[in-house]
Structure formats: C-alpha cells, structure tokens
Amino acid sequence: MGLENITKQRLLDAQNHGYTAIITKQDSNPLDPIWIFEKVKEAELKHLSKKLNATYQLGYSISEALKTIDDYAFIGKVSLPD
C-alpha cells in the first residue's frame, strides 16, 4: 500500500473499481491528511459523514469530489489499496 497524491485520475480510477467514498484516516494530520477510499452504499453516505464528524474525520462521496476537485483540490495524500 502506498501514498499517492489525490488527483482527478486517482478518483476516477477508484470509482471505476467500485469505491464510492473518500474519508480521512483516523488521527490524520488535519493540515496534511491521509485519505482512504471506501465502498459505502449511496444511502449510507450521509450517516457516515455524521459519524466521521464526531471523530474529527471528513468524508465525501467520490462523485462529489470529482465535481469539485478542479476548483477545490484535495489536501494530502490517498492511501491506495493493494
């Protein structure tokens, strides 16, 4: 497993492999977070977001991240699954 920059292409690749969400790793540095791709059902994303906020984590659907990455680039790196 390696750390890579979050790019639009990385998000597209993850989406093509069935991942639906990108979340920060627990205890990640908020100024330089490590993100993880997750497979979460669309209906569960809102609940997941609330749960993550309680632990100071962030989570976004990959489809939303793709819509905004050109204007608001992600900070940090993504931990790519093997």
mmCIF file of N, CA, C and O in Angstrom:
data_model
loop_
_atom_site.group_PDB
_atom_site.id
_atom_site.type_symbol
_atom_site.label_atom_id
_atom_site.label_comp_id
_atom_site.label_asym_id
_atom_site.label_seq_id
_atom_site.Cartn_x
_atom_site.Cartn_y
_atom_site.Cartn_z
ATOM 1 N N MET A 1 0.856 -1.169 0.000
ATOM 2 C CA MET A 1 0.000 0.000 0.000
ATOM 3 C C MET A 1 0.900 1.230 0.000
ATOM 4 O O MET A 1 1.817 1.335 0.781
ATOM 5 N N GLY A 2 0.639 2.158 -0.906
ATOM 6 C CA GLY A 2 1.445 3.355 -0.988
ATOM 7 C C GLY A 2 0.610 4.609 -0.829
ATOM 8 O O GLY A 2 -0.616 4.572 -0.892
ATOM 9 N N LEU A 3 1.298 5.717 -0.605
ATOM 10 C CA LEU A 3 0.629 7.010 -0.522
ATOM 11 C C LEU A 3 0.851 7.748 -1.828
ATOM 12 O O LEU A 3 1.974 7.825 -2.321
ATOM 13 N N GLU A 4 -0.206 8.275 -2.387
ATOM 14 C CA GLU A 4 -0.134 8.985 -3.660
ATOM 15 C C GLU A 4 -0.913 10.289 -3.563
ATOM 16 O O GLU A 4 -1.846 10.402 -2.769
ATOM 17 N N ASN A 5 -0.551 11.247 -4.381
ATOM 18 C CA ASN A 5 -1.310 12.494 -4.455
ATOM 19 C C ASN A 5 -2.733 12.214 -4.918
ATOM 20 O O ASN A 5 -2.961 11.331 -5.740
ATOM 21 N N ILE A 6 -3.656 12.962 -4.377
ATOM 22 C CA ILE A 6 -5.045 12.830 -4.817
ATOM 23 C C ILE A 6 -5.206 13.664 -6.083
ATOM 24 O O ILE A 6 -4.968 14.864 -6.079
ATOM 25 N N THR A 7 -5.563 12.999 -7.145
ATOM 26 C CA THR A 7 -5.788 13.663 -8.421
ATOM 27 C C THR A 7 -7.154 13.242 -8.957
ATOM 28 O O THR A 7 -7.758 12.283 -8.469
ATOM 29 N N LYS A 8 -7.602 13.949 -9.948
ATOM 30 C CA LYS A 8 -8.869 13.589 -10.584
ATOM 31 C C LYS A 8 -8.790 12.163 -11.140
ATOM 32 O O LYS A 8 -9.731 11.383 -11.006
ATOM 33 N N GLN A 9 -7.648 11.804 -11.721
ATOM 34 C CA GLN A 9 -7.487 10.463 -12.284
ATOM 35 C C GLN A 9 -7.542 9.395 -11.201
ATOM 36 O O GLN A 9 -8.138 8.340 -11.393
ATOM 37 N N ARG A 10 -6.931 9.656 -10.037
ATOM 38 C CA ARG A 10 -6.995 8.693 -8.919
ATOM 39 C C ARG A 10 -8.439 8.485 -8.476
ATOM 40 O O ARG A 10 -8.863 7.375 -8.170
ATOM 41 N N LEU A 11 -9.206 9.584 -8.414
ATOM 42 C CA LEU A 11 -10.615 9.486 -8.029
ATOM 43 C C LEU A 11 -11.404 8.673 -9.063
ATOM 44 O O LEU A 11 -12.210 7.821 -8.700
ATOM 45 N N LEU A 12 -11.154 8.932 -10.334
ATOM 46 C CA LEU A 12 -11.834 8.180 -11.400
ATOM 47 C C LEU A 12 -11.482 6.694 -11.347
ATOM 48 O O LEU A 12 -12.356 5.837 -11.490
ATOM 49 N N ASP A 13 -10.199 6.394 -11.125
ATOM 50 C CA ASP A 13 -9.768 5.003 -11.026
ATOM 51 C C ASP A 13 -10.464 4.303 -9.858
ATOM 52 O O ASP A 13 -10.920 3.162 -9.990
ATOM 53 N N ALA A 14 -10.532 4.982 -8.721
ATOM 54 C CA ALA A 14 -11.186 4.404 -7.544
ATOM 55 C C ALA A 14 -12.664 4.155 -7.823
ATOM 56 O O ALA A 14 -13.196 3.092 -7.495
ATOM 57 N N GLN A 15 -13.310 5.125 -8.447
ATOM 58 C CA GLN A 15 -14.730 4.986 -8.776
ATOM 59 C C GLN A 15 -14.939 3.804 -9.724
ATOM 60 O O GLN A 15 -15.880 3.031 -9.561
ATOM 61 N N ASN A 16 -14.047 3.651 -10.680
ATOM 62 C CA ASN A 16 -14.145 2.543 -11.633
ATOM 63 C C ASN A 16 -13.933 1.180 -10.969
ATOM 64 O O ASN A 16 -14.335 0.158 -11.518
ATOM 65 N N HIS A 17 -13.285 1.171 -9.808
ATOM 66 C CA HIS A 17 -13.067 -0.068 -9.061
ATOM 67 C C HIS A 17 -14.115 -0.261 -7.963
ATOM 68 O O HIS A 17 -13.940 -1.104 -7.066
ATOM 69 N N GLY A 18 -15.191 0.513 -8.006
ATOM 70 C CA GLY A 18 -16.309 0.298 -7.089
ATOM 71 C C GLY A 18 -16.286 1.096 -5.807
ATOM 72 O O GLY A 18 -17.159 0.950 -4.967
ATOM 73 N N TYR A 19 -15.271 1.948 -5.634
ATOM 74 C CA TYR A 19 -15.223 2.772 -4.421
ATOM 75 C C TYR A 19 -16.179 3.950 -4.584
ATOM 76 O O TYR A 19 -16.316 4.503 -5.668
ATOM 77 N N THR A 20 -16.831 4.321 -3.486
ATOM 78 C CA THR A 20 -17.853 5.371 -3.558
ATOM 79 C C THR A 20 -17.561 6.554 -2.651
ATOM 80 O O THR A 20 -18.187 7.597 -2.780
ATOM 81 N N ALA A 21 -16.610 6.398 -1.720
ATOM 82 C CA ALA A 21 -16.341 7.469 -0.766
ATOM 83 C C ALA A 21 -14.844 7.613 -0.542
ATOM 84 O O ALA A 21 -14.068 6.674 -0.739
ATOM 85 N N ILE A 22 -14.456 8.804 -0.122
ATOM 86 C CA ILE A 22 -13.076 9.078 0.263
ATOM 87 C C ILE A 22 -13.154 9.703 1.657
ATOM 88 O O ILE A 22 -13.886 10.672 1.871
ATOM 89 N N ILE A 23 -12.468 9.079 2.620
ATOM 90 C CA ILE A 23 -12.530 9.555 4.001
ATOM 91 C C ILE A 23 -11.127 9.731 4.562
ATOM 92 O O ILE A 23 -10.180 9.097 4.100
ATOM 93 N N THR A 24 -11.003 10.600 5.565
ATOM 94 C CA THR A 24 -9.697 10.777 6.191
ATOM 95 C C THR A 24 -9.438 9.638 7.168
ATOM 96 O O THR A 24 -10.345 9.142 7.820
ATOM 97 N N LYS A 25 -8.181 9.260 7.246
ATOM 98 C CA LYS A 25 -7.752 8.219 8.166
ATOM 99 C C LYS A 25 -7.880 8.744 9.598
ATOM 100 O O LYS A 25 -7.646 9.922 9.855
ATOM 101 N N GLN A 26 -8.244 7.892 10.531
ATOM 102 C CA GLN A 26 -8.348 8.271 11.943
ATOM 103 C C GLN A 26 -7.010 8.852 12.411
ATOM 104 O O GLN A 26 -5.953 8.332 12.070
ATOM 105 N N ASP A 27 -7.061 9.935 13.165
ATOM 106 C CA ASP A 27 -5.881 10.617 13.710
ATOM 107 C C ASP A 27 -4.950 11.165 12.633
ATOM 108 O O ASP A 27 -3.755 11.297 12.849
ATOM 109 N N SER A 28 -5.502 11.491 11.479
ATOM 110 C CA SER A 28 -4.717 12.099 10.414
ATOM 111 C C SER A 28 -4.413 13.552 10.767
ATOM 112 O O SER A 28 -5.214 14.214 11.416
ATOM 113 N N ASN A 29 -3.277 14.027 10.311
ATOM 114 C CA ASN A 29 -2.934 15.441 10.491
ATOM 115 C C ASN A 29 -3.931 16.272 9.683
ATOM 116 O O ASN A 29 -4.001 16.131 8.463
ATOM 117 N N PRO A 30 -4.701 17.151 10.321
ATOM 118 C CA PRO A 30 -5.716 17.908 9.577
ATOM 119 C C PRO A 30 -5.126 18.838 8.511
ATOM 120 O O PRO A 30 -5.808 19.197 7.557
ATOM 121 N N LEU A 31 -3.851 19.208 8.666
ATOM 122 C CA LEU A 31 -3.214 20.072 7.668
ATOM 123 C C LEU A 31 -2.590 19.286 6.523
ATOM 124 O O LEU A 31 -2.255 19.850 5.495
ATOM 125 N N ASP A 32 -2.418 17.998 6.709
ATOM 126 C CA ASP A 32 -1.861 17.133 5.674
ATOM 127 C C ASP A 32 -2.446 15.730 5.846
ATOM 128 O O ASP A 32 -1.762 14.782 6.194
ATOM 129 N N PRO A 33 -3.762 15.594 5.626
ATOM 130 C CA PRO A 33 -4.443 14.329 5.933
ATOM 131 C C PRO A 33 -4.097 13.206 4.972
ATOM 132 O O PRO A 33 -3.686 13.435 3.851
ATOM 133 N N ILE A 34 -4.285 12.001 5.464
ATOM 134 C CA ILE A 34 -4.209 10.812 4.626
ATOM 135 C C ILE A 34 -5.650 10.365 4.408
ATOM 136 O O ILE A 34 -6.432 10.246 5.353
ATOM 137 N N TRP A 35 -5.990 10.158 3.160
ATOM 138 C CA TRP A 35 -7.350 9.765 2.779
ATOM 139 C C TRP A 35 -7.370 8.295 2.404
ATOM 140 O O TRP A 35 -6.366 7.744 1.965
ATOM 141 N N ILE A 36 -8.533 7.670 2.556
ATOM 142 C CA ILE A 36 -8.719 6.258 2.217
ATOM 143 C C ILE A 36 -9.982 6.137 1.365
ATOM 144 O O ILE A 36 -10.987 6.784 1.648
ATOM 145 N N PHE A 37 -9.917 5.314 0.336
ATOM 146 C CA PHE A 37 -11.101 5.015 -0.463
ATOM 147 C C PHE A 37 -11.919 3.949 0.249
ATOM 148 O O PHE A 37 -11.359 2.987 0.789
ATOM 149 N N GLU A 38 -13.223 4.110 0.270
ATOM 150 C CA GLU A 38 -14.124 3.144 0.905
ATOM 151 C C GLU A 38 -15.274 2.811 -0.046
ATOM 152 O O GLU A 38 -15.640 3.628 -0.886
ATOM 153 N N LYS A 39 -15.857 1.643 0.153
ATOM 154 C CA LYS A 39 -17.047 1.233 -0.595
ATOM 155 C C LYS A 39 -18.233 1.366 0.352
ATOM 156 O O LYS A 39 -18.394 0.562 1.267
ATOM 157 N N VAL A 40 -19.011 2.414 0.161
ATOM 158 C CA VAL A 40 -20.151 2.728 1.018
ATOM 159 C C VAL A 40 -21.371 2.880 0.122
ATOM 160 O O VAL A 40 -21.301 3.536 -0.919
ATOM 161 N N LYS A 41 -22.487 2.297 0.540
ATOM 162 C CA LYS A 41 -23.714 2.460 -0.235
ATOM 163 C C LYS A 41 -24.140 3.921 -0.220
ATOM 164 O O LYS A 41 -24.000 4.607 0.786
ATOM 165 N N GLU A 42 -24.648 4.381 -1.350
ATOM 166 C CA GLU A 42 -25.053 5.785 -1.514
ATOM 167 C C GLU A 42 -25.973 6.245 -0.384
ATOM 168 O O GLU A 42 -25.830 7.338 0.144
ATOM 169 N N ALA A 43 -26.906 5.396 0.015
ATOM 170 C CA ALA A 43 -27.868 5.757 1.062
ATOM 171 C C ALA A 43 -27.202 5.917 2.430
ATOM 172 O O ALA A 43 -27.761 6.567 3.313
ATOM 173 N N GLU A 44 -26.015 5.344 2.617
ATOM 174 C CA GLU A 44 -25.331 5.394 3.906
ATOM 175 C C GLU A 44 -24.321 6.535 4.001
ATOM 176 O O GLU A 44 -23.748 6.754 5.070
ATOM 177 N N LEU A 45 -24.073 7.254 2.912
ATOM 178 C CA LEU A 45 -23.047 8.294 2.920
ATOM 179 C C LEU A 45 -23.351 9.419 3.913
ATOM 180 O O LEU A 45 -22.451 9.890 4.607
ATOM 181 N N LYS A 46 -24.601 9.848 3.999
ATOM 182 C CA LYS A 46 -24.957 10.932 4.914
ATOM 183 C C LYS A 46 -24.730 10.502 6.363
ATOM 184 O O LYS A 46 -24.166 11.255 7.164
ATOM 185 N N HIS A 47 -25.143 9.284 6.695
ATOM 186 C CA HIS A 47 -24.934 8.765 8.051
ATOM 187 C C HIS A 47 -23.439 8.639 8.352
ATOM 188 O O HIS A 47 -22.981 8.973 9.449
ATOM 189 N N LEU A 48 -22.667 8.153 7.388
ATOM 190 C CA LEU A 48 -21.228 8.025 7.556
ATOM 191 C C LEU A 48 -20.595 9.385 7.826
ATOM 192 O O LEU A 48 -19.743 9.516 8.702
ATOM 193 N N SER A 49 -21.019 10.400 7.096
ATOM 194 C CA SER A 49 -20.469 11.743 7.266
ATOM 195 C C SER A 49 -20.683 12.248 8.688
ATOM 196 O O SER A 49 -19.776 12.811 9.302
ATOM 197 N N LYS A 50 -21.877 12.028 9.241
ATOM 198 C CA LYS A 50 -22.164 12.452 10.620
ATOM 199 C C LYS A 50 -21.286 11.689 11.612
ATOM 200 O O LYS A 50 -20.753 12.259 12.555
ATOM 201 N N LYS A 51 -21.130 10.399 11.384
ATOM 202 C CA LYS A 51 -20.305 9.568 12.256
ATOM 203 C C LYS A 51 -18.844 10.025 12.217
ATOM 204 O O LYS A 51 -18.176 10.103 13.242
ATOM 205 N N LEU A 52 -18.358 10.337 11.029
ATOM 206 C CA LEU A 52 -16.972 10.790 10.883
ATOM 207 C C LEU A 52 -16.746 12.124 11.572
ATOM 208 O O LEU A 52 -15.707 12.338 12.200
ATOM 209 N N ASN A 53 -17.710 13.037 11.457
ATOM 210 C CA ASN A 53 -17.572 14.347 12.095
ATOM 211 C C ASN A 53 -17.397 14.220 13.600
ATOM 212 O O ASN A 53 -16.687 15.014 14.212
ATOM 213 N N ALA A 54 -18.017 13.217 14.200
ATOM 214 C CA ALA A 54 -17.906 13.010 15.646
ATOM 215 C C ALA A 54 -16.480 12.619 16.052
ATOM 216 O O ALA A 54 -16.092 12.811 17.205
ATOM 217 N N THR A 55 -15.705 12.088 15.103
ATOM 218 C CA THR A 55 -14.317 11.698 15.394
ATOM 219 C C THR A 55 -13.323 12.612 14.672
ATOM 220 O O THR A 55 -12.161 12.253 14.497
ATOM 221 N N TYR A 56 -13.789 13.782 14.275
ATOM 222 C CA TYR A 56 -12.945 14.780 13.596
ATOM 223 C C TYR A 56 -12.366 14.270 12.278
ATOM 224 O O TYR A 56 -11.265 14.629 11.882
ATOM 225 N N GLN A 57 -13.109 13.407 11.625
ATOM 226 C CA GLN A 57 -12.728 12.935 10.312
ATOM 227 C C GLN A 57 -13.660 13.562 9.277
ATOM 228 O O GLN A 57 -14.739 14.050 9.616
ATOM 229 N N LEU A 58 -13.237 13.520 8.032
ATOM 230 C CA LEU A 58 -14.050 14.027 6.932
ATOM 231 C C LEU A 58 -14.339 12.904 5.956
ATOM 232 O O LEU A 58 -13.543 11.970 5.818
ATOM 233 N N GLY A 59 -15.447 13.024 5.269
ATOM 234 C CA GLY A 59 -15.791 12.050 4.253
ATOM 235 C C GLY A 59 -16.597 12.693 3.147
ATOM 236 O O GLY A 59 -17.420 13.571 3.404
ATOM 237 N N TYR A 60 -16.322 12.300 1.932
ATOM 238 C CA TYR A 60 -17.032 12.818 0.770
ATOM 239 C C TYR A 60 -17.342 11.675 -0.180
ATOM 240 O O TYR A 60 -16.592 10.707 -0.261
ATOM 241 N N SER A 61 -18.414 11.812 -0.915
ATOM 242 C CA SER A 61 -18.649 10.845 -1.975
ATOM 243 C C SER A 61 -17.662 11.151 -3.097
ATOM 244 O O SER A 61 -17.321 12.315 -3.338
ATOM 245 N N ILE A 62 -17.189 10.129 -3.747
ATOM 246 C CA ILE A 62 -16.230 10.326 -4.833
ATOM 247 C C ILE A 62 -16.873 11.120 -5.967
ATOM 248 O O ILE A 62 -16.225 11.960 -6.579
ATOM 249 N N SER A 63 -18.164 10.895 -6.209
ATOM 250 C CA SER A 63 -18.829 11.648 -7.287
ATOM 251 C C SER A 63 -18.828 13.148 -6.986
ATOM 252 O O SER A 63 -18.619 13.960 -7.888
ATOM 253 N N GLU A 64 -19.021 13.536 -5.721
ATOM 254 C CA GLU A 64 -18.968 14.960 -5.354
ATOM 255 C C GLU A 64 -17.534 15.480 -5.442
ATOM 256 O O GLU A 64 -17.303 16.605 -5.880
ATOM 257 N N ALA A 65 -16.583 14.673 -5.013
ATOM 258 C CA ALA A 65 -15.177 15.078 -5.080
ATOM 259 C C ALA A 65 -14.761 15.334 -6.525
ATOM 260 O O ALA A 65 -14.036 16.291 -6.809
ATOM 261 N N LEU A 66 -15.235 14.497 -7.442
ATOM 262 C CA LEU A 66 -14.906 14.684 -8.858
ATOM 263 C C LEU A 66 -15.478 15.992 -9.409
ATOM 264 O O LEU A 66 -14.848 16.644 -10.240
ATOM 265 N N LYS A 67 -16.656 16.367 -8.922
ATOM 266 C CA LYS A 67 -17.283 17.605 -9.401
ATOM 267 C C LYS A 67 -16.540 18.847 -8.932
ATOM 268 O O LYS A 67 -16.571 19.876 -9.600
ATOM 269 N N THR A 68 -15.866 18.756 -7.782
ATOM 270 C CA THR A 68 -15.266 19.960 -7.193
ATOM 271 C C THR A 68 -13.739 19.996 -7.215
ATOM 272 O O THR A 68 -13.162 21.021 -6.902
ATOM 273 N N ILE A 69 -13.085 18.894 -7.572
ATOM 274 C CA ILE A 69 -11.625 18.846 -7.451
ATOM 275 C C ILE A 69 -10.917 19.890 -8.323
ATOM 276 O O ILE A 69 -9.865 20.391 -7.961
ATOM 277 N N ASP A 70 -11.507 20.256 -9.461
ATOM 278 C CA ASP A 70 -10.861 21.267 -10.305
ATOM 279 C C ASP A 70 -10.827 22.635 -9.628
ATOM 280 O O ASP A 70 -9.876 23.395 -9.804
ATOM 281 N N ASP A 71 -11.850 22.943 -8.845
ATOM 282 C CA ASP A 71 -11.903 24.230 -8.166
ATOM 283 C C ASP A 71 -11.324 24.191 -6.761
ATOM 284 O O ASP A 71 -10.771 25.179 -6.284
ATOM 285 N N TYR A 72 -11.482 23.062 -6.084
ATOM 286 C CA TYR A 72 -11.018 22.923 -4.702
ATOM 287 C C TYR A 72 -10.241 21.623 -4.576
ATOM 288 O O TYR A 72 -10.799 20.597 -4.198
ATOM 289 N N ALA A 73 -8.973 21.684 -4.858
ATOM 290 C CA ALA A 73 -8.149 20.477 -4.830
ATOM 291 C C ALA A 73 -8.055 19.913 -3.413
ATOM 292 O O ALA A 73 -8.065 20.652 -2.438
ATOM 293 N N PHE A 74 -7.991 18.578 -3.308
ATOM 294 C CA PHE A 74 -7.831 17.946 -2.017
ATOM 295 C C PHE A 74 -6.424 18.198 -1.473
ATOM 296 O O PHE A 74 -5.457 18.243 -2.223
ATOM 297 N N ILE A 75 -6.354 18.337 -0.156
ATOM 298 C CA ILE A 75 -5.066 18.476 0.513
ATOM 299 C C ILE A 75 -4.696 17.100 1.047
ATOM 300 O O ILE A 75 -5.523 16.419 1.624
ATOM 301 N N GLY A 76 -3.465 16.709 0.868
ATOM 302 C CA GLY A 76 -2.994 15.451 1.433
ATOM 303 C C GLY A 76 -2.794 14.379 0.383
ATOM 304 O O GLY A 76 -2.766 14.648 -0.814
ATOM 305 N N LYS A 77 -2.665 13.174 0.862
ATOM 306 C CA LYS A 77 -2.399 12.022 0.000
ATOM 307 C C LYS A 77 -3.439 10.961 0.244
ATOM 308 O O LYS A 77 -4.077 10.922 1.279
ATOM 309 N N VAL A 78 -3.573 10.082 -0.728
ATOM 310 C CA VAL A 78 -4.502 8.963 -0.593
ATOM 311 C C VAL A 78 -3.711 7.689 -0.381
ATOM 312 O O VAL A 78 -2.647 7.500 -0.964
ATOM 313 N N SER A 79 -4.210 6.843 0.509
ATOM 314 C CA SER A 79 -3.612 5.541 0.761
ATOM 315 C C SER A 79 -4.246 4.552 -0.201
ATOM 316 O O SER A 79 -5.420 4.249 -0.077
ATOM 317 N N LEU A 80 -3.475 4.102 -1.174
ATOM 318 C CA LEU A 80 -4.033 3.225 -2.209
ATOM 319 C C LEU A 80 -4.082 1.787 -1.749
ATOM 320 O O LEU A 80 -3.120 1.271 -1.179
ATOM 321 N N PRO A 81 -5.217 1.117 -1.979
ATOM 322 C CA PRO A 81 -5.310 -0.307 -1.622
ATOM 323 C C PRO A 81 -4.424 -1.139 -2.530
ATOM 324 O O PRO A 81 -4.157 -0.756 -3.665
ATOM 325 N N ASP A 82 -3.977 -2.274 -2.020
ATOM 326 C CA ASP A 82 -3.147 -3.174 -2.846
ATOM 327 C C ASP A 82 -3.958 -3.857 -3.898
ATOM 328 O O ASP A 82 -5.086 -4.113 -3.785
#
